[in-house]
Amino acid sequence: MLSLIFPSLQSGNMKPVICLGIESTAHTWGIAIVDGKGRVLANERDIYRPPLGWGIHPTEAAKHHDEVGRIVYERALEKAGIGMSDIDFVAWSQAPGLAPCLHKGLNFALSIAKNISSASSSSAKEIPLVGVNHCIGHIEIGRLSSGLRDPITLYTSGANTQVLGFVPGFGRGRGRQPGRYRCFGETMDVGIGNALDKFGREAGLEFPAGPKIEELAKSGSYVELPYVVKGMDLSFSGIVTDALQKLKSKKANLNDLCFSLQETMFAMLTEVTERALAHTGKDECLLTGGVAANKRLVQMLEIMCRERGAKFYCVPREFAGDQGAMIAWTGILMKNAGMVTKNEILPRQRTDDVDVKWM
Ligand code: AMP
Ligand code: MG
C-alpha cells in the first residue's frame, strides 16, 4: 500500500530500486520502504518516551529501539506489501546522534543485509549499506515532498537548529572543495525543540512539550523575554532559564510564558532565515524538523517569505519529525551519485561535513 506518492517522480518503466531506511539517532526508531522514484511505500515508527520529568537517557532509548526494532520492521514490510528479498539496499542513520542509539541502527542494518543475502536464492545478492546524515535526511525529504530545488532550509528539531543552504563546489584539481549544505546560522547551545522540552519538563508538561506549549500559547499574552541573536547564530538556553525564573517566582503564568517563548524564539529563527535568503539571493524557503509542526512558526515564516517574494514550504506532518523515509530517500540519492560510506557511527558529524554529490 502506498502511504504517499510524489507524482513528479513517477516515470519510466524500469522496476525502481527498493531501499529500506532505518532511523535511530535519538528517541525514534523508524523503518521505511522507499523506491527509486521517490514513492514512500511505508514509513513506520515507534517513539521512546521518557518518564515524566526526565529527558532522553541514551541507553534507555537504545533499549527501546532493541525492543521494538523487529516489530516495526515487520510492520513496514507488511504495509509496503513487499518481502525481505525485494529490498535492494539498506540506508541507516549514521550521524549525528546518541552513540548507543546509532549502534542499534547499524547493527540492525547489518543483520538485515546478512539475512537477505543468506535467504537469497542467487548467491550473488549482496545488500549494500549506505550511512546517511540525519540532518541532510530532513532536508532531502523536504525537497522531495515540495519539489523545491535549492531552498534555504530552516531545520528545527529536538537536538538541532540550523539555517542551511546548498553551496556548489569550488576550486580546481586536488584542492577542489565539493558542494555541501553550508550552515549559515545555528544554535550556539541547545536545539529549539530541546529548549521547549526543557521548559516543559520543569513546568510539569509531558515530553515532548512542543505541542502542549503550542496549545497553551493560544490563550497567553506577551511578557518580555531575552532575544538572543548574535550575527547569524542563536541562543535558546538563557531564554528558557529566564522563563523558568518568571514561572517559579510567579512573575508570569504558564500560558503567557508559552506564548512569549514561541513569539521570541520563532521571531529569532525568522530573522536569521530571512537574512540567509537575502545574502544568498535564494528565493525558496523550506521548514523541516519536528518543530515544523508548529503553526505559529509556519505563519511567521509564511509572512516573511510573502513579503520578500520567496516561495515557502513546510514539510507535511508525517515527514516533520524523525522517520525512516528521509533516511531511505537520502540513501537513494547518495547511492545514485556513487557515494560509498563506512559501516561506522559518526555521533558528531556536522551537516556541512558531508559532500553533496547529488545536487
Ligand atoms: P525531531 O527531533 O525532529 O523528531 O523533533 C522533535 C521535537 O519537536 C521535540 O522537541 C518536540 O517538542 C518538538 N515539537 C513537536 N511538535 C511541536 C509543536 N507543535 N510545536 C513545537 N515543537 C514541537
Ligand atoms: Mg531530527
mmCIF file of C-alpha atoms and ligand atoms in Angstrom:
data_model
loop_
_atom_site.group_PDB
_atom_site.id
_atom_site.type_symbol
_atom_site.label_atom_id
_atom_site.label_comp_id
_atom_site.label_asym_id
_atom_site.label_seq_id
_atom_site.Cartn_x
_atom_site.Cartn_y
_atom_site.Cartn_z
ATOM 1 C CA MET A 1 0.000 0.000 0.000
ATOM 2 C CA LEU A 2 1.326 3.467 -0.856
ATOM 3 C CA SER A 3 1.195 5.901 2.017
ATOM 4 C CA LEU A 4 2.331 8.774 -0.181
ATOM 5 C CA ILE A 5 3.227 9.229 -3.807
ATOM 6 C CA PHE A 6 5.122 12.120 -5.309
ATOM 7 C CA PRO A 7 3.765 12.314 -8.880
ATOM 8 C CA SER A 8 6.697 14.261 -10.330
ATOM 9 C CA LEU A 9 8.927 11.272 -9.845
ATOM 10 C CA GLN A 10 6.715 8.567 -11.323
ATOM 11 C CA SER A 11 8.117 7.999 -14.768
ATOM 12 C CA GLY A 12 9.953 5.310 -16.711
ATOM 13 C CA ASN A 13 9.207 1.605 -16.959
ATOM 14 C CA MET A 14 12.177 0.094 -15.185
ATOM 15 C CA LYS A 15 11.486 -1.564 -11.855
ATOM 16 C CA PRO A 16 12.698 1.041 -9.362
ATOM 17 C CA VAL A 17 15.187 0.072 -6.663
ATOM 18 C CA ILE A 18 13.757 -0.508 -3.220
ATOM 19 C CA CYS A 19 15.555 0.938 -0.227
ATOM 20 C CA LEU A 20 14.884 0.127 3.412
ATOM 21 C CA GLY A 21 15.663 3.151 5.624
ATOM 22 C CA ILE A 22 16.425 2.975 9.337
ATOM 23 C CA GLU A 23 16.212 5.993 11.666
ATOM 24 C CA SER A 24 17.618 5.559 15.171
ATOM 25 C CA THR A 25 19.593 8.704 16.111
ATOM 26 C CA ALA A 26 17.649 9.588 19.282
ATOM 27 C CA HIS A 27 14.094 8.925 20.505
ATOM 28 C CA THR A 28 12.658 7.467 17.295
ATOM 29 C CA TRP A 29 13.023 4.008 15.838
ATOM 30 C CA GLY A 30 11.785 4.332 12.276
ATOM 31 C CA ILE A 31 11.716 1.878 9.385
ATOM 32 C CA ALA A 32 10.626 2.974 5.923
ATOM 33 C CA ILE A 33 10.478 1.469 2.477
ATOM 34 C CA VAL A 34 11.032 3.942 -0.351
ATOM 35 C CA ASP A 35 11.567 3.258 -4.030
ATOM 36 C CA GLY A 36 13.876 4.912 -6.537
ATOM 37 C CA LYS A 37 11.029 7.020 -7.911
ATOM 38 C CA GLY A 38 10.526 8.650 -4.533
ATOM 39 C CA ARG A 39 7.441 6.661 -3.574
ATOM 40 C CA VAL A 40 7.143 6.128 0.155
ATOM 41 C CA LEU A 41 5.656 2.641 0.444
ATOM 42 C CA ALA A 42 5.831 2.501 4.231
ATOM 43 C CA ASN A 43 7.046 4.823 6.971
ATOM 44 C CA GLU A 44 6.580 3.130 10.342
ATOM 45 C CA ARG A 45 7.963 4.280 13.671
ATOM 46 C CA ASP A 46 7.856 3.911 17.419
ATOM 47 C CA ILE A 47 8.993 6.721 19.706
ATOM 48 C CA TYR A 48 10.718 6.302 23.071
ATOM 49 C CA ARG A 49 9.027 8.457 25.713
ATOM 50 C CA PRO A 50 10.987 9.062 28.925
ATOM 51 C CA PRO A 51 9.097 9.145 32.248
ATOM 52 C CA LEU A 52 7.542 12.480 33.253
ATOM 53 C CA GLY A 53 10.234 14.914 34.436
ATOM 54 C CA TRP A 54 13.072 13.102 32.642
ATOM 55 C CA GLY A 55 14.982 13.790 29.463
ATOM 56 C CA ILE A 56 16.104 11.160 26.946
ATOM 57 C CA HIS A 57 18.532 8.716 28.535
ATOM 58 C CA PRO A 58 20.694 7.348 25.683
ATOM 59 C CA THR A 59 20.869 3.739 26.910
ATOM 60 C CA GLU A 60 17.142 3.672 27.720
ATOM 61 C CA ALA A 61 16.352 4.960 24.219
ATOM 62 C CA ALA A 62 18.668 2.299 22.755
ATOM 63 C CA LYS A 63 16.900 -0.373 24.842
ATOM 64 C CA HIS A 64 13.612 0.852 23.418
ATOM 65 C CA HIS A 65 14.989 0.567 19.865
ATOM 66 C CA ASP A 66 16.053 -3.004 20.609
ATOM 67 C CA GLU A 67 12.632 -3.936 21.915
ATOM 68 C CA VAL A 68 10.596 -2.504 19.041
ATOM 69 C CA GLY A 69 13.133 -2.955 16.211
ATOM 70 C CA ARG A 70 11.834 -6.139 14.680
ATOM 71 C CA ILE A 71 8.126 -5.347 15.208
ATOM 72 C CA VAL A 72 8.405 -2.006 13.379
ATOM 73 C CA TYR A 73 10.434 -3.654 10.602
ATOM 74 C CA GLU A 74 7.784 -6.331 10.041
ATOM 75 C CA ARG A 75 5.032 -3.733 10.108
ATOM 76 C CA ALA A 76 6.859 -1.736 7.421
ATOM 77 C CA LEU A 77 7.276 -4.750 5.119
ATOM 78 C CA GLU A 78 3.620 -5.656 5.538
ATOM 79 C CA LYS A 79 2.446 -2.094 4.873
ATOM 80 C CA ALA A 80 4.639 -1.827 1.768
ATOM 81 C CA GLY A 81 3.381 -5.218 0.572
ATOM 82 C CA ILE A 82 6.879 -6.481 -0.112
ATOM 83 C CA GLY A 83 9.046 -9.335 1.123
ATOM 84 C CA MET A 84 12.546 -9.160 2.541
ATOM 85 C CA SER A 85 14.025 -10.320 -0.777
ATOM 86 C CA ASP A 86 12.607 -7.257 -2.593
ATOM 87 C CA ILE A 87 14.992 -4.943 -0.713
ATOM 88 C CA ASP A 88 17.930 -3.826 -2.879
ATOM 89 C CA PHE A 89 19.865 -1.906 -0.258
ATOM 90 C CA VAL A 90 19.676 -0.534 3.269
ATOM 91 C CA ALA A 91 20.219 3.074 4.344
ATOM 92 C CA TRP A 92 20.775 3.774 8.041
ATOM 93 C CA SER A 93 21.176 6.956 10.078
ATOM 94 C CA GLN A 94 24.915 7.135 10.667
ATOM 95 C CA ALA A 95 25.116 10.619 12.199
ATOM 96 C CA PRO A 96 24.740 12.755 14.268
ATOM 97 C CA GLY A 97 23.106 11.359 17.383
ATOM 98 C CA LEU A 98 23.338 9.373 20.604
ATOM 99 C CA ALA A 99 26.011 6.710 20.253
ATOM 100 C CA PRO A 100 24.065 3.790 21.797
ATOM 101 C CA CYS A 101 21.104 4.554 19.523
ATOM 102 C CA LEU A 102 23.263 4.887 16.406
ATOM 103 C CA HIS A 103 24.825 1.484 17.193
ATOM 104 C CA LYS A 104 21.372 -0.118 17.282
ATOM 105 C CA GLY A 105 20.663 1.224 13.790
ATOM 106 C CA LEU A 106 23.957 -0.011 12.372
ATOM 107 C CA ASN A 107 23.629 -3.450 13.951
ATOM 108 C CA PHE A 108 20.082 -3.802 12.671
ATOM 109 C CA ALA A 109 21.157 -2.721 9.173
ATOM 110 C CA LEU A 110 23.968 -5.282 9.200
ATOM 111 C CA SER A 111 21.679 -8.077 10.358
ATOM 112 C CA ILE A 112 19.000 -7.266 7.735
ATOM 113 C CA ALA A 113 21.618 -7.205 4.980
ATOM 114 C CA LYS A 114 23.019 -10.540 6.166
ATOM 115 C CA ASN A 115 19.575 -12.163 6.407
ATOM 116 C CA ILE A 116 18.587 -11.051 2.923
ATOM 117 C CA SER A 117 21.871 -12.224 1.432
ATOM 118 C CA SER A 118 21.685 -15.628 3.070
ATOM 119 C CA ALA A 119 17.991 -16.102 2.168
ATOM 120 C CA SER A 120 18.602 -15.141 -1.450
ATOM 121 C CA SER A 121 18.489 -17.979 -3.985
ATOM 122 C CA SER A 122 21.123 -16.207 -6.094
ATOM 123 C CA SER A 123 24.280 -16.235 -4.017
ATOM 124 C CA ALA A 124 25.328 -13.026 -5.797
ATOM 125 C CA LYS A 125 22.747 -10.880 -3.990
ATOM 126 C CA GLU A 126 24.771 -8.558 -1.864
ATOM 127 C CA ILE A 127 22.954 -5.850 0.096
ATOM 128 C CA PRO A 128 24.940 -2.622 0.279
ATOM 129 C CA LEU A 129 24.631 -0.338 3.311
ATOM 130 C CA VAL A 130 24.580 3.439 2.967
ATOM 131 C CA GLY A 131 25.208 5.615 6.044
ATOM 132 C CA VAL A 132 23.119 8.805 5.991
ATOM 133 C CA ASN A 133 23.476 12.089 7.873
ATOM 134 C CA HIS A 134 20.185 12.569 9.706
ATOM 135 C CA CYS A 135 20.085 16.376 9.227
ATOM 136 C CA ILE A 136 20.556 16.014 5.481
ATOM 137 C CA GLY A 137 17.750 13.457 5.558
ATOM 138 C CA HIS A 138 15.436 16.183 6.899
ATOM 139 C CA ILE A 139 16.417 18.498 4.024
ATOM 140 C CA GLU A 140 16.043 15.854 1.325
ATOM 141 C CA ILE A 141 12.626 14.592 2.414
ATOM 142 C CA GLY A 142 11.556 18.249 2.390
ATOM 143 C CA ARG A 143 12.907 18.778 -1.130
ATOM 144 C CA LEU A 144 11.264 15.550 -2.308
ATOM 145 C CA SER A 145 7.837 16.411 -0.956
ATOM 146 C CA SER A 146 7.943 20.066 -2.006
ATOM 147 C CA GLY A 147 9.699 19.954 -5.356
ATOM 148 C CA LEU A 148 11.828 22.911 -4.183
ATOM 149 C CA ARG A 149 15.164 22.882 -5.982
ATOM 150 C CA ASP A 150 17.561 24.972 -3.968
ATOM 151 C CA PRO A 151 15.970 26.294 -0.786
ATOM 152 C CA ILE A 152 17.277 27.900 2.352
ATOM 153 C CA THR A 153 16.276 25.272 4.899
ATOM 154 C CA LEU A 154 15.330 26.117 8.435
ATOM 155 C CA TYR A 155 15.899 22.846 10.229
ATOM 156 C CA THR A 156 14.284 22.918 13.650
ATOM 157 C CA SER A 157 14.293 19.710 15.614
ATOM 158 C CA GLY A 158 14.877 18.500 19.162
ATOM 159 C CA ALA A 159 18.660 18.498 19.146
ATOM 160 C CA ASN A 160 19.368 20.676 16.101
ATOM 161 C CA THR A 161 18.604 24.168 14.907
ATOM 162 C CA GLN A 162 20.326 25.231 11.711
ATOM 163 C CA VAL A 163 19.789 27.524 8.733
ATOM 164 C CA LEU A 164 21.229 25.673 5.746
ATOM 165 C CA GLY A 165 21.682 26.215 2.037
ATOM 166 C CA PHE A 166 23.488 24.417 -0.761
ATOM 167 C CA VAL A 167 26.750 25.988 -1.912
ATOM 168 C CA PRO A 168 28.239 24.445 -5.088
ATOM 169 C CA GLY A 169 31.807 23.120 -5.170
ATOM 170 C CA PHE A 170 34.667 25.461 -5.987
ATOM 171 C CA GLY A 171 38.394 25.336 -6.766
ATOM 172 C CA ARG A 172 40.317 23.105 -9.155
ATOM 173 C CA GLY A 173 42.238 19.844 -9.144
ATOM 174 C CA ARG A 174 43.203 18.301 -5.817
ATOM 175 C CA GLY A 175 42.228 21.375 -3.840
ATOM 176 C CA ARG A 176 38.674 21.333 -5.189
ATOM 177 C CA GLN A 177 36.025 21.649 -2.473
ATOM 178 C CA PRO A 178 32.873 19.628 -3.134
ATOM 179 C CA GLY A 179 29.383 21.103 -2.942
ATOM 180 C CA ARG A 180 27.858 20.994 0.514
ATOM 181 C CA TYR A 181 24.924 22.149 2.564
ATOM 182 C CA ARG A 182 26.583 25.074 4.338
ATOM 183 C CA CYS A 183 25.385 26.209 7.707
ATOM 184 C CA PHE A 184 24.641 29.950 7.631
ATOM 185 C CA GLY A 185 23.419 30.147 11.188
ATOM 186 C CA GLU A 186 22.783 27.786 14.075
ATOM 187 C CA THR A 187 22.114 27.492 17.760
ATOM 188 C CA MET A 188 25.100 28.130 19.988
ATOM 189 C CA ASP A 189 23.676 25.912 22.744
ATOM 190 C CA VAL A 190 20.578 23.676 22.667
ATOM 191 C CA GLY A 191 18.276 22.914 19.748
ATOM 192 C CA ILE A 192 14.944 24.741 19.827
ATOM 193 C CA GLY A 193 12.949 21.536 20.410
ATOM 194 C CA ASN A 194 15.114 20.613 23.396
ATOM 195 C CA ALA A 195 14.742 24.163 24.731
ATOM 196 C CA LEU A 196 10.945 23.868 24.562
ATOM 197 C CA ASP A 197 11.089 20.375 26.068
ATOM 198 C CA LYS A 198 13.321 21.588 28.919
ATOM 199 C CA PHE A 199 10.915 24.389 29.752
ATOM 200 C CA GLY A 200 8.036 21.893 29.582
ATOM 201 C CA ARG A 201 9.774 19.356 31.795
ATOM 202 C CA GLU A 202 10.374 21.925 34.570
ATOM 203 C CA ALA A 203 6.855 23.255 34.161
ATOM 204 C CA GLY A 204 5.368 19.763 34.591
ATOM 205 C CA LEU A 205 4.390 19.162 30.950
ATOM 206 C CA GLU A 206 4.756 15.785 29.291
ATOM 207 C CA PHE A 207 7.528 15.006 26.786
ATOM 208 C CA PRO A 208 7.605 16.184 24.043
ATOM 209 C CA ALA A 209 6.420 19.549 25.336
ATOM 210 C CA GLY A 210 6.317 21.403 21.985
ATOM 211 C CA PRO A 211 2.689 20.513 21.084
ATOM 212 C CA LYS A 212 1.423 21.292 24.598
ATOM 213 C CA ILE A 213 3.267 24.646 24.637
ATOM 214 C CA GLU A 214 1.636 25.468 21.290
ATOM 215 C CA GLU A 215 -1.780 24.677 22.773
ATOM 216 C CA LEU A 216 -1.231 26.721 25.970
ATOM 217 C CA ALA A 217 0.184 29.651 23.979
ATOM 218 C CA LYS A 218 -3.212 30.145 22.310
ATOM 219 C CA SER A 219 -4.555 31.772 25.466
ATOM 220 C CA GLY A 220 -1.401 33.598 26.510
ATOM 221 C CA SER A 221 -0.197 37.161 26.133
ATOM 222 C CA TYR A 222 3.226 38.681 25.801
ATOM 223 C CA VAL A 223 5.769 39.077 28.586
ATOM 224 C CA GLU A 224 9.263 40.197 27.744
ATOM 225 C CA LEU A 225 11.983 37.541 27.434
ATOM 226 C CA PRO A 226 15.592 37.926 26.231
ATOM 227 C CA TYR A 227 16.007 37.930 22.430
ATOM 228 C CA VAL A 228 19.400 36.379 21.615
ATOM 229 C CA VAL A 229 20.682 36.577 18.035
ATOM 230 C CA LYS A 230 24.432 37.049 17.555
ATOM 231 C CA GLY A 231 25.345 37.600 13.931
ATOM 232 C CA MET A 232 23.615 34.651 12.290
ATOM 233 C CA ASP A 233 23.666 32.430 15.382
ATOM 234 C CA LEU A 234 21.058 31.910 18.059
ATOM 235 C CA SER A 235 20.952 31.011 21.728
ATOM 236 C CA PHE A 236 17.934 29.500 23.482
ATOM 237 C CA SER A 237 19.098 28.274 26.881
ATOM 238 C CA GLY A 238 19.174 31.700 28.587
ATOM 239 C CA ILE A 239 15.627 32.398 27.382
ATOM 240 C CA VAL A 240 14.422 29.158 28.962
ATOM 241 C CA THR A 241 16.208 29.981 32.243
ATOM 242 C CA ASP A 242 14.574 33.428 32.298
ATOM 243 C CA ALA A 243 11.133 31.980 31.528
ATOM 244 C CA LEU A 244 11.504 29.365 34.274
ATOM 245 C CA GLN A 245 12.566 32.015 36.791
ATOM 246 C CA LYS A 246 9.477 34.056 35.903
ATOM 247 C CA LEU A 247 7.292 30.949 36.278
ATOM 248 C CA LYS A 248 8.743 29.865 39.624
ATOM 249 C CA SER A 249 8.651 33.376 41.106
ATOM 250 C CA LYS A 250 5.051 33.724 39.791
ATOM 251 C CA LYS A 251 6.001 36.863 37.834
ATOM 252 C CA ALA A 252 4.191 35.349 34.838
ATOM 253 C CA ASN A 253 1.752 32.485 34.326
ATOM 254 C CA LEU A 254 2.331 29.362 32.239
ATOM 255 C CA ASN A 255 0.138 30.372 29.294
ATOM 256 C CA ASP A 256 1.813 33.761 28.955
ATOM 257 C CA LEU A 257 5.247 32.173 29.095
ATOM 258 C CA CYS A 258 4.336 29.567 26.447
ATOM 259 C CA PHE A 259 3.080 32.364 24.175
ATOM 260 C CA SER A 260 6.154 34.523 24.807
ATOM 261 C CA LEU A 261 8.625 31.674 24.329
ATOM 262 C CA GLN A 262 7.087 30.974 20.924
ATOM 263 C CA GLU A 263 6.943 34.634 19.886
ATOM 264 C CA THR A 264 10.545 35.280 20.929
ATOM 265 C CA MET A 265 12.242 32.117 19.684
ATOM 266 C CA PHE A 266 10.309 31.925 16.413
ATOM 267 C CA ALA A 267 10.992 35.607 15.650
ATOM 268 C CA MET A 268 14.701 34.898 16.150
ATOM 269 C CA LEU A 269 14.513 31.965 13.715
ATOM 270 C CA THR A 270 12.593 34.032 11.178
ATOM 271 C CA GLU A 271 15.101 36.883 11.387
ATOM 272 C CA VAL A 272 18.106 34.651 10.691
ATOM 273 C CA THR A 273 16.312 32.726 7.930
ATOM 274 C CA GLU A 274 15.379 35.977 6.210
ATOM 275 C CA ARG A 275 18.968 37.178 6.357
ATOM 276 C CA ALA A 276 20.186 33.895 4.811
ATOM 277 C CA LEU A 277 17.681 34.358 1.948
ATOM 278 C CA ALA A 278 18.802 37.949 1.468
ATOM 279 C CA HIS A 279 22.538 37.189 1.497
ATOM 280 C CA THR A 280 22.410 34.154 -0.807
ATOM 281 C CA GLY A 281 19.789 35.504 -3.195
ATOM 282 C CA LYS A 282 17.880 32.215 -2.961
ATOM 283 C CA ASP A 283 14.131 32.521 -3.344
ATOM 284 C CA GLU A 284 12.824 29.304 -1.786
ATOM 285 C CA CYS A 285 12.456 28.517 1.913
ATOM 286 C CA LEU A 286 11.893 25.100 3.438
ATOM 287 C CA LEU A 287 10.892 24.449 7.039
ATOM 288 C CA THR A 288 11.697 20.999 8.366
ATOM 289 C CA GLY A 289 12.312 19.051 11.612
ATOM 290 C CA GLY A 290 9.889 18.238 14.440
ATOM 291 C CA VAL A 291 9.198 21.878 15.402
ATOM 292 C CA ALA A 292 7.897 22.435 11.847
ATOM 293 C CA ALA A 293 4.629 21.009 13.218
ATOM 294 C CA ASN A 294 4.087 24.355 14.994
ATOM 295 C CA LYS A 295 1.506 26.533 13.222
ATOM 296 C CA ARG A 296 2.743 29.821 14.671
ATOM 297 C CA LEU A 297 6.273 29.208 13.378
ATOM 298 C CA VAL A 298 4.840 28.354 9.953
ATOM 299 C CA GLN A 299 2.772 31.533 9.999
ATOM 300 C CA MET A 300 5.748 33.776 10.816
ATOM 301 C CA LEU A 301 7.858 32.274 8.043
ATOM 302 C CA GLU A 302 4.963 32.465 5.582
ATOM 303 C CA ILE A 303 4.567 36.177 6.238
ATOM 304 C CA MET A 304 8.314 36.813 5.915
ATOM 305 C CA CYS A 305 8.526 34.879 2.620
ATOM 306 C CA ARG A 306 5.431 36.523 1.167
ATOM 307 C CA GLU A 307 6.824 39.968 1.953
ATOM 308 C CA ARG A 308 10.063 39.242 0.112
ATOM 309 C CA GLY A 309 8.568 37.254 -2.780
ATOM 310 C CA ALA A 310 10.077 33.886 -1.822
ATOM 311 C CA LYS A 311 8.334 30.507 -2.072
ATOM 312 C CA PHE A 312 7.670 28.893 1.291
ATOM 313 C CA TYR A 313 7.058 25.234 2.020
ATOM 314 C CA CYS A 314 6.637 23.342 5.286
ATOM 315 C CA VAL A 315 7.098 19.555 5.264
ATOM 316 C CA PRO A 316 3.908 17.550 5.841
ATOM 317 C CA ARG A 317 3.475 16.388 9.434
ATOM 318 C CA GLU A 318 4.354 12.784 8.545
ATOM 319 C CA PHE A 319 7.807 13.978 7.467
ATOM 320 C CA ALA A 320 8.363 16.767 10.015
ATOM 321 C CA GLY A 321 9.710 14.653 12.881
ATOM 322 C CA ASP A 322 12.264 11.868 12.714
ATOM 323 C CA GLN A 323 11.311 8.929 10.487
ATOM 324 C CA GLY A 324 12.892 6.361 8.195
ATOM 325 C CA ALA A 325 11.627 7.741 4.846
ATOM 326 C CA MET A 326 14.081 10.637 4.977
ATOM 327 C CA ILE A 327 16.941 8.203 5.550
ATOM 328 C CA ALA A 328 15.834 5.851 2.774
ATOM 329 C CA TRP A 329 15.346 8.650 0.228
ATOM 330 C CA THR A 330 18.694 10.298 1.027
ATOM 331 C CA GLY A 331 20.305 6.852 0.793
ATOM 332 C CA ILE A 332 18.867 6.504 -2.722
ATOM 333 C CA LEU A 333 20.253 9.930 -3.738
ATOM 334 C CA MET A 334 23.680 9.047 -2.324
ATOM 335 C CA LYS A 335 23.755 5.640 -3.969
ATOM 336 C CA ASN A 336 22.701 7.066 -7.346
ATOM 337 C CA ALA A 337 25.561 9.568 -7.015
ATOM 338 C CA GLY A 338 28.004 6.691 -6.402
ATOM 339 C CA MET A 339 28.716 7.623 -2.804
ATOM 340 C CA VAL A 340 30.150 4.924 -0.553
ATOM 341 C CA THR A 341 30.190 5.089 3.260
ATOM 342 C CA LYS A 342 31.873 3.112 6.024
ATOM 343 C CA ASN A 343 29.964 0.962 8.500
ATOM 344 C CA GLU A 344 30.824 3.195 11.447
ATOM 345 C CA ILE A 345 28.775 5.565 13.560
ATOM 346 C CA LEU A 346 29.632 9.301 13.492
ATOM 347 C CA PRO A 347 27.836 10.794 16.529
ATOM 348 C CA ARG A 348 29.261 14.296 15.993
ATOM 349 C CA GLN A 349 29.284 14.628 12.204
ATOM 350 C CA ARG A 350 28.029 18.056 11.140
ATOM 351 C CA THR A 351 25.666 18.740 8.255
ATOM 352 C CA ASP A 352 28.423 20.679 6.479
ATOM 353 C CA ASP A 353 30.906 17.786 6.810
ATOM 354 C CA VAL A 354 29.074 15.812 4.119
ATOM 355 C CA ASP A 355 29.859 16.091 0.387
ATOM 356 C CA VAL A 356 26.640 16.520 -1.533
ATOM 357 C CA LYS A 357 27.309 14.854 -4.870
ATOM 358 C CA TRP A 358 23.696 14.503 -5.980
ATOM 359 C CA MET A 359 22.867 18.207 -6.385
HETATM 360 P P1 AMP B 1 12.603 15.779 15.972
HETATM 361 O O1 AMP B 1 13.840 15.788 16.862
HETATM 362 O O2 AMP B 1 12.842 16.351 14.627
HETATM 363 O O3 AMP B 1 11.879 14.474 15.966
HETATM 364 O O4 AMP B 1 11.566 16.797 16.672
HETATM 365 C C1 AMP B 1 11.127 16.612 17.984
HETATM 366 C C2 AMP B 1 10.920 17.972 18.640
HETATM 367 O O5 AMP B 1 9.839 18.662 18.008
HETATM 368 C C3 AMP B 1 10.584 17.876 20.103
HETATM 369 O O6 AMP B 1 11.486 18.674 20.830
HETATM 370 C C4 AMP B 1 9.158 18.427 20.204
HETATM 371 O O7 AMP B 1 8.892 19.136 21.405
HETATM 372 C C5 AMP B 1 9.096 19.340 19.004
HETATM 373 N N1 AMP B 1 7.717 19.555 18.543
HETATM 374 C C6 AMP B 1 6.850 18.630 18.069
HETATM 375 N N2 AMP B 1 5.654 19.210 17.783
HETATM 376 C C7 AMP B 1 5.784 20.530 18.084
HETATM 377 C C8 AMP B 1 4.904 21.656 18.031
HETATM 378 N N3 AMP B 1 3.651 21.553 17.607
HETATM 379 N N4 AMP B 1 5.402 22.855 18.418
HETATM 380 C C9 AMP B 1 6.681 22.992 18.839
HETATM 381 N N5 AMP B 1 7.537 21.960 18.923
HETATM 382 C C10 AMP B 1 7.108 20.746 18.550
HETATM 383 MG MG MG B 2 15.600 15.062 13.646
#
